[in-house]
């Protein structure tokens, strides 16, 4: 039996060849080395053949759509808002997960499933949550925001300036004074939860000192001040990593899982995973040891083996730092040197530890690398990380009950990522466009084929020469960079609204188009917290 990864790629390679009218099964069109096991290709071919047979028997006649609509209407009529209050809140943030990203990830996942007609009819786990709204993501000073002010709005209810974490807009960027920061800091839902005796946790595939997770526990005027090595010499405010360890609310964070190990280890200490590498702190502090010294029944882990050895029943405080910087993309995780857990696995363990508190918990889970892949112009990794976020949400739904747990899934901002070109139903989402009923590629005005997915700007710009002929390129390859219209070293965020999905107590309060800061209001209301207190 071929391995899962080979099968997954074979499925798309065979589907690509079949739909693009390439005669030989498994023939590879690529821009660098990419080989498939013959077993994976054969299995994929057989399963896709079965899929075709299934699709032919599933006629989407007018009756089909009317009956489908009636079923959806009946389900909606049976829905009753949960007016009760929440014991637990789990906030999922897909960093950079705009609506186009959700749509493309839905299709990508669907096209890997046997029995789907084309993938478009698939739904990610969180798309099935009953309540939905839109979130306006601008910051106080920018039309198109970064993760620092957008996450500040989500977790504190206050919009602020770009680059700043959980402080009001009165604070100037790069303000070094702890006294000024203390005057204008805004309280987060995580801090409130600790004050009320709840357990708290943060999980991220990015560095846990990166903007989105850091907003939950740190107050600082510059998102890049992650360790003392990045701080100005005369600054009196603490760096972000130190603020996590010295978290002053309640009995501290119970769970912190993600990347960013170099921000916690001194520059004289060898990294436990990467030979020849050292920590990044200049102050000589080993903050992982400080965590162990500070909390009873605490654990620090840095690899998959350590993670798998955790006993949640006997662990009250867990720190996991699985990479020197960001964790691996989901696609690349299997080849990590020391191994690292998936977002789903980290979410499950976090819930197991936090759920021991009878008063409840607040957990923030970030799929942080969706954003990084988009910045790199690499749709494949952005979409597969989105699918993994869906897996994590599914696991959380399995481990909790909608009666007492509010689950919210949203994004901090979008990206300039597009789905276009009138491709036929079932056309590989990573592939070249073919119009319905056509055996040939759709062509631009220069007679060249083009992909369904693209970016308005970024490193995928192919100019100033004419566009390349992509007919001989495997655009579904994980390393392929989608074309971009404007040349930039890094693709940028976008300013359109993002989605909010929710289930559980008070989830029905998500409706219409709201300011991003409204998300905090619903979560605080569900927990019976007074805003800002």
Coordinates of C-alpha atoms in Angstrom, one line a residue:
X1 CA 0.0 0.0 0.0
X2 CA 1.5 3.4 -0.9
X3 CA 2.0 6.0 1.8
X4 CA -0.7 8.6 2.3
X5 CA 1.3 11.5 1.0
X6 CA 2.2 9.6 -2.2
X7 CA -1.5 8.7 -2.7
X8 CA -2.6 12.3 -2.1
X9 CA -0.2 13.6 -4.7
X10 CA -1.0 10.7 -7.1
X11 CA -4.7 11.5 -6.7
X12 CA -4.1 15.1 -7.9
X13 CA -1.6 14.1 -10.5
X14 CA -3.9 11.5 -12.1
X15 CA -6.9 13.9 -11.8
X16 CA -4.8 16.6 -13.4
X17 CA -3.8 14.3 -16.3
X18 CA -7.3 12.9 -16.8
X19 CA -9.1 16.3 -16.7
X20 CA -6.4 18.0 -18.8
X21 CA -6.6 15.3 -21.5
X22 CA -3.0 14.1 -20.9
X23 CA -2.8 10.5 -22.4
X24 CA -0.4 8.8 -19.9
X25 CA -1.5 8.2 -16.3
X26 CA 0.9 9.6 -13.8
X27 CA 2.9 11.6 -16.4
X28 CA 4.5 14.4 -14.4
X29 CA 4.6 18.0 -15.5
X30 CA 6.8 19.9 -13.1
X31 CA 9.4 22.6 -12.6
X32 CA 11.6 20.5 -10.3
X33 CA 12.0 16.9 -9.1
X34 CA 8.7 15.2 -8.2
X35 CA 8.2 11.5 -8.5
X36 CA 5.2 9.2 -7.6
X37 CA 5.2 5.6 -6.6
X38 CA 3.5 3.5 -9.2
X39 CA 1.3 1.9 -6.6
X40 CA 0.0 5.3 -5.5
X41 CA -0.7 6.2 -9.2
X42 CA -2.6 3.0 -9.8
X43 CA -4.7 3.3 -6.6
X44 CA -5.5 6.9 -7.4
X45 CA -6.6 5.9 -10.9
X46 CA -8.9 3.2 -9.6
X47 CA -10.5 5.4 -7.0
X48 CA -11.0 8.3 -9.4
X49 CA -12.6 5.9 -11.9
X50 CA -15.0 4.9 -9.1
X51 CA -15.6 8.5 -8.4
X52 CA -16.5 9.2 -12.1
X53 CA -19.0 6.3 -12.0
X54 CA -20.6 7.6 -8.8
X55 CA -20.8 11.1 -10.3
X56 CA -22.6 9.8 -13.4
X57 CA -25.3 8.2 -11.2
X58 CA -25.8 11.4 -9.2
X59 CA -27.7 13.6 -11.6
X60 CA -28.1 17.2 -10.4
X61 CA -31.5 17.7 -11.9
X62 CA -33.9 20.4 -10.9
X63 CA -35.5 17.9 -8.5
X64 CA -32.1 17.2 -6.9
X65 CA -31.6 20.9 -6.1
X66 CA -35.1 21.5 -4.9
X67 CA -35.0 18.5 -2.6
X68 CA -31.6 19.5 -1.4
X69 CA -32.9 23.0 -0.6
X70 CA -35.9 21.6 1.2
X71 CA -33.6 19.6 3.4
X72 CA -31.5 22.6 4.2
X73 CA -34.5 24.7 5.0
X74 CA -35.9 22.0 7.3
X75 CA -32.6 21.8 9.2
X76 CA -32.6 25.6 9.5
X77 CA -36.1 25.6 10.9
X78 CA -35.2 23.1 13.5
X79 CA -32.3 25.2 14.7
X80 CA -32.8 26.8 18.1
X81 CA -30.4 29.4 19.5
X82 CA -28.6 28.4 22.7
X83 CA -29.4 31.3 25.0
X84 CA -27.4 29.8 27.9
X85 CA -23.9 30.8 28.9
X86 CA -20.6 29.1 28.1
X87 CA -18.3 27.2 30.4
X88 CA -15.6 27.0 27.7
X89 CA -14.6 29.1 24.7
X90 CA -12.4 27.9 21.9
X91 CA -11.3 30.5 19.4
X92 CA -9.8 29.3 16.1
X93 CA -7.9 31.8 14.0
X94 CA -6.9 31.0 10.4
X95 CA -4.2 33.6 9.9
X96 CA -4.8 35.1 6.5
X97 CA -7.7 32.8 5.8
X98 CA -9.9 34.9 3.5
X99 CA -13.1 33.6 2.0
X100 CA -11.3 32.7 -1.3
X101 CA -8.9 30.6 0.8
X102 CA -11.8 28.8 2.4
X103 CA -13.4 28.1 -0.9
X104 CA -10.3 26.8 -2.6
X105 CA -9.4 24.6 0.5
X106 CA -12.9 23.2 0.4
X107 CA -12.5 22.2 -3.2
X108 CA -9.0 20.8 -2.6
X109 CA -10.1 18.6 0.2
X110 CA -13.2 17.6 -1.8
X111 CA -11.2 16.6 -4.8
X112 CA -9.2 14.2 -2.6
X113 CA -12.3 12.4 -1.5
X114 CA -13.9 9.5 -3.3
X115 CA -17.5 10.0 -4.1
X116 CA -17.5 13.7 -4.7
X117 CA -18.5 14.9 -8.1
X118 CA -15.9 17.6 -8.4
X119 CA -15.0 18.9 -5.0
X120 CA -17.1 22.0 -5.1
X121 CA -19.9 20.4 -3.1
X122 CA -17.6 19.6 -0.2
X123 CA -17.7 21.5 3.1
X124 CA -14.9 22.1 5.6
X125 CA -15.8 21.2 9.2
X126 CA -16.3 24.8 10.3
X127 CA -18.5 25.6 7.3
X128 CA -21.1 23.4 8.9
X129 CA -21.4 25.5 12.0
X130 CA -24.8 27.0 12.3
X131 CA -24.1 30.7 12.7
X132 CA -22.2 33.0 10.4
X133 CA -21.2 36.7 10.2
X134 CA -18.7 38.9 8.4
X135 CA -15.9 40.8 10.1
X136 CA -14.5 44.2 9.0
X137 CA -10.7 44.0 9.5
X138 CA -9.3 47.5 9.1
X139 CA -7.2 48.9 11.9
X140 CA -7.1 52.3 13.5
X141 CA -4.5 53.6 11.1
X142 CA -4.6 51.3 8.0
X143 CA -7.2 50.2 5.5
X144 CA -5.4 46.8 5.1
X145 CA -4.2 45.6 8.5
X146 CA -1.6 43.2 9.8
X147 CA -2.2 40.5 12.5
X148 CA -1.3 42.6 15.5
X149 CA -4.2 45.0 15.5
X150 CA -6.7 42.5 14.0
X151 CA -6.0 40.0 16.7
X152 CA -6.1 42.7 19.4
X153 CA -9.6 43.6 18.2
X154 CA -10.7 39.9 18.3
X155 CA -9.3 39.1 21.8
X156 CA -9.7 42.4 23.6
X157 CA -12.6 44.2 21.8
X158 CA -10.4 47.2 21.0
X159 CA -9.0 48.2 17.6
X160 CA -5.5 49.7 17.5
X161 CA -2.6 50.6 15.2
X162 CA -0.7 48.2 13.1
X163 CA 2.2 46.4 14.7
X164 CA 1.0 46.9 18.2
X165 CA -0.2 44.2 20.6
X166 CA -3.0 44.7 23.1
X167 CA -2.5 48.4 23.7
X168 CA -4.7 51.3 22.8
X169 CA -4.2 53.5 19.7
X170 CA -2.7 56.2 22.0
X171 CA 0.6 54.3 22.0
X172 CA 3.1 55.2 19.4
X173 CA 4.7 52.4 17.4
X174 CA 8.0 51.3 19.1
X175 CA 7.2 53.0 22.4
X176 CA 9.9 51.7 24.8
X177 CA 8.4 52.8 28.1
X178 CA 6.8 50.2 30.3
X179 CA 5.0 53.0 32.2
X180 CA 3.3 54.2 29.0
X181 CA 2.4 50.7 27.9
X182 CA 0.9 50.0 31.3
X183 CA -1.3 53.1 31.1
X184 CA -2.8 52.1 27.8
X185 CA -2.8 48.3 27.8
X186 CA -6.1 46.7 27.1
X187 CA -7.2 43.5 28.8
X188 CA -7.6 40.3 26.8
X189 CA -10.1 37.5 27.1
X190 CA -7.3 35.2 28.1
X191 CA -6.3 37.5 31.0
X192 CA -9.9 37.9 32.1
X193 CA -10.4 34.1 32.0
X194 CA -7.4 33.7 34.4
X195 CA -8.8 36.3 36.7
X196 CA -12.1 34.4 36.9
X197 CA -10.3 31.1 37.7
X198 CA -10.6 29.5 34.3
X199 CA -7.8 27.6 32.6
X200 CA -6.2 29.1 29.5
X201 CA -4.1 28.0 26.5
X202 CA -2.7 29.1 23.2
X203 CA -1.8 26.9 20.3
X204 CA -0.1 28.0 17.1
X205 CA 1.8 26.6 14.2
X206 CA 3.7 29.9 14.2
X207 CA 6.1 31.1 16.8
X208 CA 4.1 31.5 20.0
X209 CA 5.7 34.9 20.3
X210 CA 4.4 35.9 16.8
X211 CA 1.7 38.5 16.6
X212 CA -1.5 36.5 16.8
X213 CA -0.7 34.3 19.8
X214 CA 1.3 37.0 21.5
X215 CA -1.7 39.4 21.5
X216 CA -3.4 37.0 24.0
X217 CA -0.8 37.5 26.8
X218 CA 1.6 40.4 25.9
X219 CA 1.3 44.2 25.8
X220 CA 3.9 45.8 23.6
X221 CA 4.2 48.5 20.9
X222 CA 6.2 46.5 18.4
X223 CA 5.3 43.0 17.3
X224 CA 8.9 42.2 16.4
X225 CA 10.2 42.6 19.9
X226 CA 9.9 38.8 20.5
X227 CA 13.0 38.4 22.6
X228 CA 15.5 40.6 24.3
X229 CA 17.7 40.3 21.3
X230 CA 15.2 42.4 19.3
X231 CA 14.6 45.0 22.0
X232 CA 16.1 48.5 22.0
X233 CA 18.9 48.8 24.6
X234 CA 17.0 51.5 26.6
X235 CA 13.6 49.9 26.5
X236 CA 11.9 49.2 29.9
X237 CA 9.0 47.2 28.6
X238 CA 9.6 43.4 28.7
X239 CA 10.1 41.4 25.5
X240 CA 7.2 39.1 24.4
X241 CA 8.7 35.8 25.4
X242 CA 9.4 37.1 28.9
X243 CA 5.8 38.4 29.2
X244 CA 4.6 34.9 28.4
X245 CA 6.7 33.3 31.2
X246 CA 5.9 36.2 33.7
X247 CA 2.2 36.2 32.9
X248 CA 0.7 37.8 36.0
X249 CA -2.9 36.8 35.8
X250 CA -4.4 33.9 37.8
X251 CA -2.1 30.9 38.0
X252 CA -0.6 31.6 34.5
X253 CA -1.2 30.0 31.2
X254 CA -1.8 26.3 31.4
X255 CA -0.9 25.5 27.8
X256 CA 1.4 27.2 25.3
X257 CA 2.2 25.1 22.2
X258 CA 3.9 26.2 19.0
X259 CA 7.2 27.3 17.5
X260 CA 9.7 30.0 18.6
X261 CA 12.2 28.0 20.7
X262 CA 15.0 30.5 20.0
X263 CA 13.1 33.3 21.7
X264 CA 13.3 31.3 25.0
X265 CA 16.8 29.9 25.0
X266 CA 20.1 31.8 25.6
X267 CA 22.5 32.2 22.7
X268 CA 25.0 30.1 24.6
X269 CA 22.8 27.0 24.7
X270 CA 22.8 24.6 21.7
X271 CA 19.5 23.9 20.2
X272 CA 18.2 20.4 21.1
X273 CA 17.1 19.7 17.5
X274 CA 19.1 21.6 15.0
X275 CA 22.8 20.8 15.2
X276 CA 25.1 23.8 15.2
X277 CA 22.3 26.2 16.1
X278 CA 21.9 28.1 19.4
X279 CA 19.2 30.0 21.3
X280 CA 18.7 33.6 20.5
X281 CA 18.5 35.4 23.9
X282 CA 21.3 37.7 24.9
X283 CA 20.4 38.0 28.6
X284 CA 21.5 34.5 29.4
X285 CA 18.0 33.5 30.6
X286 CA 16.6 30.0 29.8
X287 CA 12.9 30.8 29.9
X288 CA 12.0 27.1 29.4
X289 CA 13.7 26.3 32.7
X290 CA 12.0 29.3 34.3
X291 CA 8.6 27.8 33.2
X292 CA 9.5 24.6 34.9
X293 CA 10.7 26.3 38.1
X294 CA 7.6 28.6 38.2
X295 CA 4.8 26.1 37.8
X296 CA 4.1 22.9 39.7
X297 CA 3.3 19.7 37.6
X298 CA 4.8 21.5 34.6
X299 CA 6.4 20.0 31.4
X300 CA 8.5 21.4 28.6
X301 CA 8.8 19.5 25.4
X302 CA 10.4 20.2 22.0
X303 CA 9.8 17.2 19.8
X304 CA 7.1 14.7 18.8
X305 CA 8.4 12.0 21.2
X306 CA 8.2 14.3 24.2
X307 CA 4.7 15.5 23.1
X308 CA 3.4 12.0 22.8
X309 CA 4.7 11.1 26.3
X310 CA 2.6 13.8 27.9
X311 CA 0.0 12.6 30.4
X312 CA -2.7 15.3 30.5
X313 CA -4.1 13.9 33.8
X314 CA -0.8 14.7 35.6
X315 CA 0.2 17.8 33.6
X316 CA -1.0 21.2 34.8
X317 CA 1.2 23.5 32.8
X318 CA 2.6 22.5 29.4
X319 CA 5.1 24.4 27.3
X320 CA 5.9 23.0 23.9
X321 CA 8.3 24.7 21.5
X322 CA 8.7 22.5 18.4
X323 CA 10.9 24.6 16.2
X324 CA 13.5 27.4 16.5
X325 CA 11.2 29.6 14.5
X326 CA 7.8 28.7 13.0
X327 CA 6.6 25.1 12.9
X328 CA 6.6 23.2 9.6
X329 CA 3.8 23.5 7.1
X330 CA 1.5 20.6 7.4
X331 CA 2.8 19.3 4.0
X332 CA 6.4 19.4 5.3
X333 CA 5.7 18.2 8.9
X334 CA 6.5 14.5 8.2
X335 CA 10.1 15.3 7.2
X336 CA 10.9 17.4 10.3
X337 CA 14.1 16.4 12.0
X338 CA 12.8 15.7 15.5
X339 CA 9.2 15.4 14.5
X340 CA 6.4 17.7 15.6
X341 CA 2.7 17.3 16.4
X342 CA 0.0 18.4 14.0
X343 CA -2.4 21.3 14.8
X344 CA -5.1 18.7 15.4
X345 CA -2.9 16.8 17.9
X346 CA -1.9 20.0 19.8
X347 CA -5.6 21.1 20.0
X348 CA -6.7 17.7 21.4
X349 CA -4.0 17.7 24.1
X350 CA -4.7 21.3 25.0
X351 CA -8.3 20.5 25.5
X352 CA -7.5 17.4 27.6
X353 CA -5.4 19.5 30.0
X354 CA -7.6 22.5 30.1
X355 CA -10.8 20.5 30.6
X356 CA -9.7 19.3 34.0
X357 CA -10.7 22.7 35.4
X358 CA -14.4 22.4 36.5
X359 CA -14.8 26.2 36.1
X360 CA -14.0 26.0 32.4
X361 CA -11.3 27.3 30.0
X362 CA -10.5 29.6 27.1
X363 CA -8.3 28.3 24.3
X364 CA -7.0 30.1 21.3
X365 CA -5.8 28.0 18.3
X366 CA -4.1 29.6 15.4
X367 CA -3.3 28.0 12.0
X368 CA -0.5 30.6 11.6
X369 CA 1.2 29.3 8.5
X370 CA -1.7 29.8 6.1
X371 CA -0.6 33.4 6.1
X372 CA 3.1 32.6 5.5
X373 CA 2.3 30.4 2.5
X374 CA 0.2 33.1 1.0
X375 CA 3.0 35.7 1.5
X376 CA 5.3 33.3 -0.4
X377 CA 2.8 33.0 -3.2
X378 CA 2.4 29.3 -2.5
X379 CA -1.3 28.3 -2.6
X380 CA -0.7 24.6 -2.1
X381 CA 0.7 25.0 1.4
X382 CA -1.8 27.7 2.3
X383 CA -4.7 25.4 1.4
X384 CA -3.4 22.2 3.0
X385 CA -2.8 24.2 6.2
X386 CA -6.4 25.4 5.9
X387 CA -7.6 21.8 5.6
X388 CA -5.6 20.9 8.7
X389 CA -7.3 23.8 10.6
X390 CA -10.6 22.2 9.5
X391 CA -9.3 18.9 11.0
X392 CA -8.5 20.6 14.3
X393 CA -11.9 22.2 14.5
X394 CA -13.5 18.8 13.8
X395 CA -11.5 17.3 16.7
X396 CA -12.5 20.1 19.0
X397 CA -16.2 19.5 18.1
X398 CA -15.8 15.8 18.9
X399 CA -14.2 16.5 22.3
X400 CA -16.7 19.2 23.5
X401 CA -20.4 19.7 23.6
X402 CA -22.3 22.6 22.0
X403 CA -24.4 22.9 25.2
X404 CA -21.5 24.5 27.2
X405 CA -18.7 25.3 24.7
X406 CA -18.7 28.2 22.3
X407 CA -16.5 27.5 19.3
X408 CA -15.6 30.5 17.0
X409 CA -13.7 30.1 13.8
X410 CA -12.5 33.3 12.0
X411 CA -9.5 35.0 10.4
X412 CA -7.6 38.1 11.3
X413 CA -7.4 39.3 7.7
X414 CA -7.4 38.1 4.1
X415 CA -4.9 37.9 1.2
X416 CA -4.8 38.9 -2.5
X417 CA -5.6 35.4 -3.4
X418 CA -8.1 34.8 -6.3
X419 CA -10.1 32.0 -7.9
X420 CA -11.0 32.8 -11.5
X421 CA -11.2 31.8 -15.1
X422 CA -14.5 29.9 -15.6
X423 CA -13.1 26.4 -15.1
X424 CA -15.4 23.5 -15.6
X425 CA -17.0 21.7 -12.7
X426 CA -14.4 19.4 -11.1
X427 CA -11.5 21.0 -12.8
X428 CA -8.4 20.5 -10.5
X429 CA -8.4 23.5 -8.2
X430 CA -4.6 23.6 -8.5
X431 CA -4.7 23.1 -12.3
X432 CA -5.0 25.0 -15.5
X433 CA -8.4 26.3 -16.6
X434 CA -10.6 24.3 -18.9
X435 CA -14.0 25.7 -19.9
X436 CA -17.1 23.4 -19.5
X437 CA -17.3 20.9 -22.3
X438 CA -13.9 21.8 -23.7
X439 CA -11.0 19.3 -24.3
X440 CA -8.5 22.1 -24.4
X441 CA -7.1 24.7 -22.0
X442 CA -8.6 28.1 -21.8
X443 CA -6.1 30.6 -23.3
X444 CA -5.2 34.2 -22.6
X445 CA -4.9 36.9 -25.4
X446 CA -1.4 35.6 -26.2
X447 CA -2.6 32.1 -26.6
X448 CA -1.3 30.7 -23.3
X449 CA -3.1 28.7 -20.7
X450 CA -3.5 30.0 -17.1
X451 CA -4.3 28.6 -13.6
X452 CA -7.5 29.0 -11.7
X453 CA -5.6 30.3 -8.6
X454 CA -3.5 33.4 -8.6
X455 CA -2.4 36.5 -6.6
X456 CA -2.8 40.2 -7.2
X457 CA 0.8 40.7 -6.1
X458 CA 3.8 38.7 -4.8
X459 CA 6.8 36.6 -5.8
X460 CA 4.9 34.7 -8.5
X461 CA 5.3 37.6 -10.9
X462 CA 6.7 36.2 -14.2
X463 CA 7.5 39.4 -16.0
X464 CA 8.8 41.6 -17.5
X465 CA 8.9 39.0 -20.3
X466 CA 5.9 37.3 -21.7
X467 CA 4.0 34.8 -19.5
X468 CA 5.5 31.3 -19.6
X469 CA 3.6 28.4 -21.2
X470 CA 2.3 26.5 -18.3
X471 CA 1.0 23.6 -20.3
X472 CA 4.2 21.6 -19.5
X473 CA 4.3 22.5 -15.8
X474 CA 2.6 20.6 -13.0
X475 CA 0.9 23.5 -11.3
X476 CA -0.4 21.2 -8.6
X477 CA 3.1 20.6 -7.3
X478 CA 3.5 21.8 -3.7
X479 CA 6.3 24.1 -4.6
X480 CA 4.6 25.8 -7.6
X481 CA 4.1 29.6 -7.1
X482 CA 0.9 30.9 -8.6
X483 CA 1.3 33.8 -11.0
X484 CA 1.1 37.3 -9.6
X485 CA 0.2 40.5 -11.4
X486 CA 2.5 42.9 -9.5
X487 CA 6.1 42.0 -8.6
X488 CA 6.7 42.0 -4.8
X489 CA 9.1 40.1 -2.7
X490 CA 6.2 39.1 -0.4
X491 CA 2.5 39.0 -1.3
X492 CA 0.4 41.3 0.8
X493 CA -2.7 41.1 3.0
X494 CA -6.0 42.2 1.6
X495 CA -8.7 44.3 3.2
X496 CA -12.0 42.6 2.3
X497 CA -14.2 41.2 5.1
X498 CA -13.5 37.8 6.5
X499 CA -15.9 35.2 7.8
X500 CA -16.9 34.2 11.4
X501 CA -18.4 30.8 12.0
X502 CA -19.7 29.8 15.4
X503 CA -21.6 27.2 17.4
X504 CA -22.6 26.8 21.0
X505 CA -23.9 29.3 23.7
X506 CA -24.5 32.8 22.3
X507 CA -23.3 31.8 18.9
X508 CA -26.5 33.2 17.4
X509 CA -25.3 36.6 18.3
X510 CA -22.9 36.4 15.3
X511 CA -25.0 38.0 12.5
X512 CA -24.6 40.5 9.7
X513 CA -21.5 42.5 9.1
X514 CA -19.7 43.4 12.3
X515 CA -16.6 45.3 13.4
X516 CA -13.9 42.7 14.2
X517 CA -13.9 43.9 17.8
X518 CA -17.5 42.5 18.1
X519 CA -16.1 39.0 18.2
X520 CA -14.6 39.7 21.7
X521 CA -18.0 41.0 22.8
X522 CA -19.8 37.8 22.0
X523 CA -17.1 35.6 23.6
X524 CA -17.1 37.8 26.8
X525 CA -20.9 37.8 26.9
X526 CA -21.0 34.0 26.6
X527 CA -18.6 33.8 29.6
X528 CA -20.5 36.5 31.5
X529 CA -17.4 38.7 31.6
X530 CA -17.8 42.5 31.7
X531 CA -15.9 44.0 28.8
X532 CA -12.5 45.3 29.8
X533 CA -12.7 44.1 33.4

